[in-house]
mmCIF file of C-alpha atoms in Angstrom:
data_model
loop_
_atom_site.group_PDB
_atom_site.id
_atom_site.type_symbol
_atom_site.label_atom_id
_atom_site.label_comp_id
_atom_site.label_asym_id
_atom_site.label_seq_id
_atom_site.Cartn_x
_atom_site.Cartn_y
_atom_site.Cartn_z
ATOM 1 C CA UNK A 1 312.479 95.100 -155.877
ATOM 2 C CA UNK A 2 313.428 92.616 -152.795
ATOM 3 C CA UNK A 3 314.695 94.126 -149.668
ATOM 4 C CA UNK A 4 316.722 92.230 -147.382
ATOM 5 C CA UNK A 5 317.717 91.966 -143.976
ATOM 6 C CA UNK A 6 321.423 90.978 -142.681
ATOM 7 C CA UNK A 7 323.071 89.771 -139.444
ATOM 8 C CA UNK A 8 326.943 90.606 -140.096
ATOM 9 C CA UNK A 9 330.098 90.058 -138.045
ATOM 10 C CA UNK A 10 333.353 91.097 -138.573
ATOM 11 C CA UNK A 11 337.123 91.498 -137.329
ATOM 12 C CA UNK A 12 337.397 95.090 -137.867
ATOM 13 C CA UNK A 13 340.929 95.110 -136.693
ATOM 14 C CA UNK A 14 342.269 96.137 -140.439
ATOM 15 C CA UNK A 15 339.259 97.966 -141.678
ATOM 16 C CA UNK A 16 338.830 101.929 -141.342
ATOM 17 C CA UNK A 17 335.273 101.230 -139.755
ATOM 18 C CA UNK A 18 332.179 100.103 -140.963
ATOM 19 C CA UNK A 19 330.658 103.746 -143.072
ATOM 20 C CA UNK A 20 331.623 103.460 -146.330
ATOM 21 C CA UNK A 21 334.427 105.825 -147.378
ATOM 22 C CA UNK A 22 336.754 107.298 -150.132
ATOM 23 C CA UNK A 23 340.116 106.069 -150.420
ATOM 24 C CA UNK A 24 339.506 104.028 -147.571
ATOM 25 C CA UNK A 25 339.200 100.274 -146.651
ATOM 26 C CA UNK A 26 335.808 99.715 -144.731
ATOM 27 C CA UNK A 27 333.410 97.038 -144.011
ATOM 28 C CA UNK A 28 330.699 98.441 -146.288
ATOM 29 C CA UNK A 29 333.147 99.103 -149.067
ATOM 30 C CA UNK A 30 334.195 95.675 -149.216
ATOM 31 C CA UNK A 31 330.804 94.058 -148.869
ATOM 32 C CA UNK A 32 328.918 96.254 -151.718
ATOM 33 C CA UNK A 33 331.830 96.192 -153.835
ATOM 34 C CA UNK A 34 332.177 92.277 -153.587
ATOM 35 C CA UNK A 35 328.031 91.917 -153.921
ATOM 36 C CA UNK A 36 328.663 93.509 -157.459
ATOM 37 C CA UNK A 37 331.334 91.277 -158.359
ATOM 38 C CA UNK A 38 329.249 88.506 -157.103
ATOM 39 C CA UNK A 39 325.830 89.466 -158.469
ATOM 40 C CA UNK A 40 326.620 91.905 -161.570
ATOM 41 C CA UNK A 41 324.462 94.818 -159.962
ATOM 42 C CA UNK A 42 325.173 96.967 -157.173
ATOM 43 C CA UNK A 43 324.082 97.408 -154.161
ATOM 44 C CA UNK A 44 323.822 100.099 -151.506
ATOM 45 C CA UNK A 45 324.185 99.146 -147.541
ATOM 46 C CA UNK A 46 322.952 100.436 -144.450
ATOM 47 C CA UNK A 47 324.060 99.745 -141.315
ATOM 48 C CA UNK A 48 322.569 99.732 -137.687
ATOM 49 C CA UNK A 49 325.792 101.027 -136.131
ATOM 50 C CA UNK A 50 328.596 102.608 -137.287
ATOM 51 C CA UNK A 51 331.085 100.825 -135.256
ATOM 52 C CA UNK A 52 334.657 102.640 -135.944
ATOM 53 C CA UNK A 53 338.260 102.083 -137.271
ATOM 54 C CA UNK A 54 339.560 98.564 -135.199
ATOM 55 C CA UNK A 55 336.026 97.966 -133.706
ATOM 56 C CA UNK A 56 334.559 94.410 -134.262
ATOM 57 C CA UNK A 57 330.968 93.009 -134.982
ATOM 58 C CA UNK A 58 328.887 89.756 -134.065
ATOM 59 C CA UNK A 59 325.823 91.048 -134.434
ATOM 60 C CA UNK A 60 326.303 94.140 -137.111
ATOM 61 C CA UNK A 61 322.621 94.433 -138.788
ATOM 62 C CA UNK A 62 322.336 95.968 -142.326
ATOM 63 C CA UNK A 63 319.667 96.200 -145.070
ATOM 64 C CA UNK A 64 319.797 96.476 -148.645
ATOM 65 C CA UNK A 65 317.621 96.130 -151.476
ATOM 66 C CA UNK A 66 318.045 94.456 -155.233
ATOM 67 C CA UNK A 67 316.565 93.249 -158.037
ATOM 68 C CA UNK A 68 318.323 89.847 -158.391
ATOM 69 C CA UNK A 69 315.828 86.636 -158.487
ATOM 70 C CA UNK A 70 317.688 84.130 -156.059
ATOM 71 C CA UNK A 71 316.891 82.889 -153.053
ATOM 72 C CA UNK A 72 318.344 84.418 -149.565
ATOM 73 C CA UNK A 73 320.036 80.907 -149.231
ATOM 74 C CA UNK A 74 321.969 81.342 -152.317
ATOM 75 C CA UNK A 75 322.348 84.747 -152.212
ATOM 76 C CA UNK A 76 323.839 84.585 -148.512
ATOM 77 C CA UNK A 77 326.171 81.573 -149.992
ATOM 78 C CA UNK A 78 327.146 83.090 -153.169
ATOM 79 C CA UNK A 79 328.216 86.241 -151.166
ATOM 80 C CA UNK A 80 329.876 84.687 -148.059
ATOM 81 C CA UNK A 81 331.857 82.953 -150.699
ATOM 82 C CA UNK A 82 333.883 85.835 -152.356
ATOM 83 C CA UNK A 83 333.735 87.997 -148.667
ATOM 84 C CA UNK A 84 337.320 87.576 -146.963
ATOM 85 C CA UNK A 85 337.632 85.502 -143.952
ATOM 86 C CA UNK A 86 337.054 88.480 -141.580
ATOM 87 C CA UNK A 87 333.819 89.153 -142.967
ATOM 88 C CA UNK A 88 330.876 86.807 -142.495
ATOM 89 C CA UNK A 89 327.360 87.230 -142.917
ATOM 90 C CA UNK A 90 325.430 85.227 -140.252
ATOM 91 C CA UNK A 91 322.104 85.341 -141.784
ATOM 92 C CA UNK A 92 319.622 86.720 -144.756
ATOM 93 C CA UNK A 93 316.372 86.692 -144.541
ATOM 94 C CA UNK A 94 313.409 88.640 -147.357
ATOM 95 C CA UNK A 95 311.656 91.271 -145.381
ATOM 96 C CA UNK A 96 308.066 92.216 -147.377
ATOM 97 C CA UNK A 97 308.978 96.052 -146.862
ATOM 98 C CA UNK A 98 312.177 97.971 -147.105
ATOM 99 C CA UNK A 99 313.631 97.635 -143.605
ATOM 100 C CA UNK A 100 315.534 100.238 -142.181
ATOM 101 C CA UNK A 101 318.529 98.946 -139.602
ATOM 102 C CA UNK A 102 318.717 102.456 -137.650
ATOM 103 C CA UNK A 103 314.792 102.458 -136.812
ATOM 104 C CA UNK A 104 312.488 101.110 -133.570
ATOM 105 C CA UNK A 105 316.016 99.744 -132.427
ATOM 106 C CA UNK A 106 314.676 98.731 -128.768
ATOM 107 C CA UNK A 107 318.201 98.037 -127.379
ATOM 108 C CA UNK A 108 322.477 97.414 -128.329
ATOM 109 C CA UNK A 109 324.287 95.398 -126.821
ATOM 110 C CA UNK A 110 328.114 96.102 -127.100
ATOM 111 C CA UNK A 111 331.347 94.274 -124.845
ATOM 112 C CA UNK A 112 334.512 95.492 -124.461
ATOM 113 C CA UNK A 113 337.128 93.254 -123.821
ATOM 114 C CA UNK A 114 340.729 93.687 -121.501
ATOM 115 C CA UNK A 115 342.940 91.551 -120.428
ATOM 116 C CA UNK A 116 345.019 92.233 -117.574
ATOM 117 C CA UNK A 117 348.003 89.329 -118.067
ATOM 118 C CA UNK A 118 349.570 89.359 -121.444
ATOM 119 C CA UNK A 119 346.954 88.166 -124.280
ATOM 120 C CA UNK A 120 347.134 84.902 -126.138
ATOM 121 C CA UNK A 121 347.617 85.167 -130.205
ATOM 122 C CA UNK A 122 344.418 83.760 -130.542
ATOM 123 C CA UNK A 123 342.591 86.446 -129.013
ATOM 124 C CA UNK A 124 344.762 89.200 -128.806
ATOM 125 C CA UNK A 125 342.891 90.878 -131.522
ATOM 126 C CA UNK A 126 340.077 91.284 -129.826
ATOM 127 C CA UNK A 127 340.804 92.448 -126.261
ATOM 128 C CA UNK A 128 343.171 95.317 -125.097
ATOM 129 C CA UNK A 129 346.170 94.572 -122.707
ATOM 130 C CA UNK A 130 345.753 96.960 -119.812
ATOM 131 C CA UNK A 131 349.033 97.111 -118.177
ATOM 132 C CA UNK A 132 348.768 98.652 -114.840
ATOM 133 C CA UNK A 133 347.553 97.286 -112.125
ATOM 134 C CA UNK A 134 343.403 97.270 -111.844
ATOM 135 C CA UNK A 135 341.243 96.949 -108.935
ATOM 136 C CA UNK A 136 338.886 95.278 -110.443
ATOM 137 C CA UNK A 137 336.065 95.817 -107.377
ATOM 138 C CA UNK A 138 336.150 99.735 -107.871
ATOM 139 C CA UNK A 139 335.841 99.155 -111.346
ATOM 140 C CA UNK A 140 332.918 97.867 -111.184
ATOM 141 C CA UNK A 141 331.892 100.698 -108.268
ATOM 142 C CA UNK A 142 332.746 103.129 -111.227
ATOM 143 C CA UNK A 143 329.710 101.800 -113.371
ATOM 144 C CA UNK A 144 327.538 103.170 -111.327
ATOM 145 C CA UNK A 145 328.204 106.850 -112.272
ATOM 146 C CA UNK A 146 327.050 106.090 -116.153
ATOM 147 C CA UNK A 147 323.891 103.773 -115.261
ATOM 148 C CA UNK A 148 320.405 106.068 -116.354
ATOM 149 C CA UNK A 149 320.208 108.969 -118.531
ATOM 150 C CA UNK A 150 322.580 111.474 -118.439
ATOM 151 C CA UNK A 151 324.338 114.247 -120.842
ATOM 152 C CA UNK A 152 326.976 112.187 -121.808
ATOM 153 C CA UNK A 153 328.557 115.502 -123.364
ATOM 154 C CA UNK A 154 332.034 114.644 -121.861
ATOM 155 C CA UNK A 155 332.246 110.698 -123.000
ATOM 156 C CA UNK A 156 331.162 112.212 -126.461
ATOM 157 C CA UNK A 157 333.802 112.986 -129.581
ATOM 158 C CA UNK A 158 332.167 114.890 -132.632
ATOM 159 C CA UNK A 159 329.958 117.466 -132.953
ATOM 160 C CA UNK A 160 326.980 115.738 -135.547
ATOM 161 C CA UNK A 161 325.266 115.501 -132.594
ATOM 162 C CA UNK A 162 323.138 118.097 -131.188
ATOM 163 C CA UNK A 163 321.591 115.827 -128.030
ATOM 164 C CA UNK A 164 324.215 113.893 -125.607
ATOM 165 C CA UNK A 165 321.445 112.592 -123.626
ATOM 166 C CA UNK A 166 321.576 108.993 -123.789
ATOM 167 C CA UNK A 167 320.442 106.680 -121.889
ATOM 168 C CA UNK A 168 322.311 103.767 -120.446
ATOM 169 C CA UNK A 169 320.136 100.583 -119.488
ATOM 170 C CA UNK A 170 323.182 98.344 -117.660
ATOM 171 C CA UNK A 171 327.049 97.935 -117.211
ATOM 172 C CA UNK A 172 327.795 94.721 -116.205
ATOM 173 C CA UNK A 173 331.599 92.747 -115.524
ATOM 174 C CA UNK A 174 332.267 89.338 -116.286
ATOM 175 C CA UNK A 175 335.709 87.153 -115.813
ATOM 176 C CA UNK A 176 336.179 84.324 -118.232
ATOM 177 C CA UNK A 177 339.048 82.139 -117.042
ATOM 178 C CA UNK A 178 339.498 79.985 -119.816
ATOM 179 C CA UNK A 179 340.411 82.920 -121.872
ATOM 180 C CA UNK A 180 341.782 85.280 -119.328
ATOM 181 C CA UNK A 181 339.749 88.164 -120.155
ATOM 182 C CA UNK A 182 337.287 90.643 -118.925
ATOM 183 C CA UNK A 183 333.967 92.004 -120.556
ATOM 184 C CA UNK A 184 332.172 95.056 -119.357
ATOM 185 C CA UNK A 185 328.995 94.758 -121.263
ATOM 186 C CA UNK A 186 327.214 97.682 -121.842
ATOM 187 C CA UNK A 187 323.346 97.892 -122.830
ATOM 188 C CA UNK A 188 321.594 101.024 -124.000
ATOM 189 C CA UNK A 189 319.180 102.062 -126.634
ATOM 190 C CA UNK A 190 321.881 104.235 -128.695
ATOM 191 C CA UNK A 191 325.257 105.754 -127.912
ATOM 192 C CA UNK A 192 327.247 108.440 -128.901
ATOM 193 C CA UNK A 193 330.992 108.159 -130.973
ATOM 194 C CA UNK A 194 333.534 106.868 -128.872
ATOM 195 C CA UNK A 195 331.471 107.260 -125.797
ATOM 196 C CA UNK A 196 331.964 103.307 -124.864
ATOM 197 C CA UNK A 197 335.628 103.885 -125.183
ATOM 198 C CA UNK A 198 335.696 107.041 -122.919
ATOM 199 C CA UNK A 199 333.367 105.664 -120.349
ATOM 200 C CA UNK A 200 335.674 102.275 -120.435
ATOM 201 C CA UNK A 201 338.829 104.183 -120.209
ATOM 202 C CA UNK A 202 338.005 107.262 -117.740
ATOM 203 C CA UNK A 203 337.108 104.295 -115.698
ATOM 204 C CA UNK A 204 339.652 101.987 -116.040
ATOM 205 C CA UNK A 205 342.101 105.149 -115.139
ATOM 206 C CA UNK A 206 340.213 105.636 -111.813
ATOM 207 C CA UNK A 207 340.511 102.592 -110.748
ATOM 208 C CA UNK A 208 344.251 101.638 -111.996
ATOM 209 C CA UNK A 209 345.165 104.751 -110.255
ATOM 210 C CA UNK A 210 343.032 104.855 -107.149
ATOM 211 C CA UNK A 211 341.306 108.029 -108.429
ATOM 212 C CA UNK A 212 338.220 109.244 -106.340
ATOM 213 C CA UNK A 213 334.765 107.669 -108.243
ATOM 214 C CA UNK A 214 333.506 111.333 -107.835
ATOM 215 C CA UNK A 215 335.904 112.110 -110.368
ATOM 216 C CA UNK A 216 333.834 110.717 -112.927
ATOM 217 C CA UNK A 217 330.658 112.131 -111.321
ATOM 218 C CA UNK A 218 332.343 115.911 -112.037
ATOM 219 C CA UNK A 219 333.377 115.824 -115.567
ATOM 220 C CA UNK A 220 330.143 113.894 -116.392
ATOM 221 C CA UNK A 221 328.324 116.919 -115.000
ATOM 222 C CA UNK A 222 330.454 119.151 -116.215
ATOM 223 C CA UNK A 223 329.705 118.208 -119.727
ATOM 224 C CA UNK A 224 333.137 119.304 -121.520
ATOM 225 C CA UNK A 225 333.911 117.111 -124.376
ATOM 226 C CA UNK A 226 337.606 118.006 -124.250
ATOM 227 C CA UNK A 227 338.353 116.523 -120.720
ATOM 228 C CA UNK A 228 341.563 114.927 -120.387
ATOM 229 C CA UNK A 229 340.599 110.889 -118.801
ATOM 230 C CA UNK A 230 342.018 108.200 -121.662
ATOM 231 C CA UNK A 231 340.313 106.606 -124.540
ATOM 232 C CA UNK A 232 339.679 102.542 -124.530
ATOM 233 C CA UNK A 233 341.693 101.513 -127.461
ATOM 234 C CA UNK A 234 339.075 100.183 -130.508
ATOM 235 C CA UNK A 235 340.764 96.291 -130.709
ATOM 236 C CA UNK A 236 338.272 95.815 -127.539
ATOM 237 C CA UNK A 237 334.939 96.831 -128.151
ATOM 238 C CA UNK A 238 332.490 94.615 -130.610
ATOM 239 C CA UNK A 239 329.044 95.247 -131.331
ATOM 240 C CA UNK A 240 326.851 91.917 -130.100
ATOM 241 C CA UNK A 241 323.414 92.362 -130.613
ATOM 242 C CA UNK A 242 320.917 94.663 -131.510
ATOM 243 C CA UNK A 243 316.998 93.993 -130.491
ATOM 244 C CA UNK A 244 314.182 95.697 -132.253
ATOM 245 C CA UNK A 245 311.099 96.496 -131.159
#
């Protein structure tokens, strides 16, 4: 059997999210059910992260593991090939043991994108419009409340998970003119569902609507999930890169 490594990235605007799922159109789906068109065999993919309904990839890793005798050149090829254009795999490479995606991950990197002036159509997928006005210096003041480890029970949606204590290694801002957009980037070792989004939105709302930054500081501590500060909307969070150890 050869096991193989992948570097994936995707638009995940029109895909239900990257897990694989009954009745519904995801990223896995689509790649393991085009691998068998391809190849004749199937295939079964795991992912690093599961990124969720509207969230995009550059750096999506996944492993799988076949019996086929063809190079990772042609295999990669062969596959990109019949993939649809919102799917790309980056690179394949042999590993000489089963790799798994979700272990000795060192550190993610995800970005969230906003724009704060109506979006081009070139990148409008993959950035949310805020509307109201931002200040963008408390914004970045508001960061400051989710840097370290904390119980991130508030920021968190689901119950699978038993610990919320995550830690969070940096939140950073960056303006890119040529574009007109903004991306927080965010860099932890793991990271509970949706608990980008909340973090981005709780404190996007603070500072759109000149809300104390000790706000954040009191539902964070008081660790209820069902808090009431807005959700980031998917379109403008992507996955960049994972490191292993």
């Amino acid at each position: 059997m050869n096991h193989y490594k992948a570097i994936i990235a995707y638009d995940g605007t029109d895909y239900a999210g990257w897990q694989v799922q009954p009745e519904k159109l995801a990223i896995a789906n689509i790649m393991q059910n085009t691998f068998a068109k391809t190849f004749g065999k199937p295939i079964k993919l795991i992912g690093a992260s599961r990124t969720d309904a509207g969230v995009h990839a550059l750096g999506q890793v996944a492993s799988f593991s076949t019996n086929i005798l063809i190079s990772p050149y042609q295999l990669q090829v062969a596959w990109n090939n019949l993939l649809p254009n919102s799917i790309v795999i980056r690179s394949l490479q042999k590993t000489e043991t089963f790799f798994h995606p979700q272990a000795y991950v060192k550190q993610k990197t995800y970005w969230y994108h906003f724009f704060t002036a109506r979006p081009l159509p070139f990148v409008e997928r993959y950035g949310s419009y805020y509307r109201y006005a931002l200040n963008i210096e408390k914004l970045k003041e508001t960061f400051t409340v989710f840097t370290g480890t904390h119980d991130f029970r508030s920021f968190y949606t689901g119950n699978e998970q038993k610990n919320a204590i995550r830690t969070i290694d940096s939140i950073s801002l960056q303006y890119f003119k040529r574009w007109n957009i903004y991306r927080v980037e965010i860099r932890g070792k793991s990271f509970l569902r949706f608990m980008i989004r909340r973090i981005v939105g709780a404190c996007m709302d603070v500072a759109s609507r000149n809300l104390p930054i000790a706000l954040l500081q009191k539902v964070l501590e008081e660790r209820d999930p069902n808090q009431r500060l807005p959700n980031a909307h998917a379109k403008g969070l992507m996955l960049n890169k994972i490191i292993y150890e």
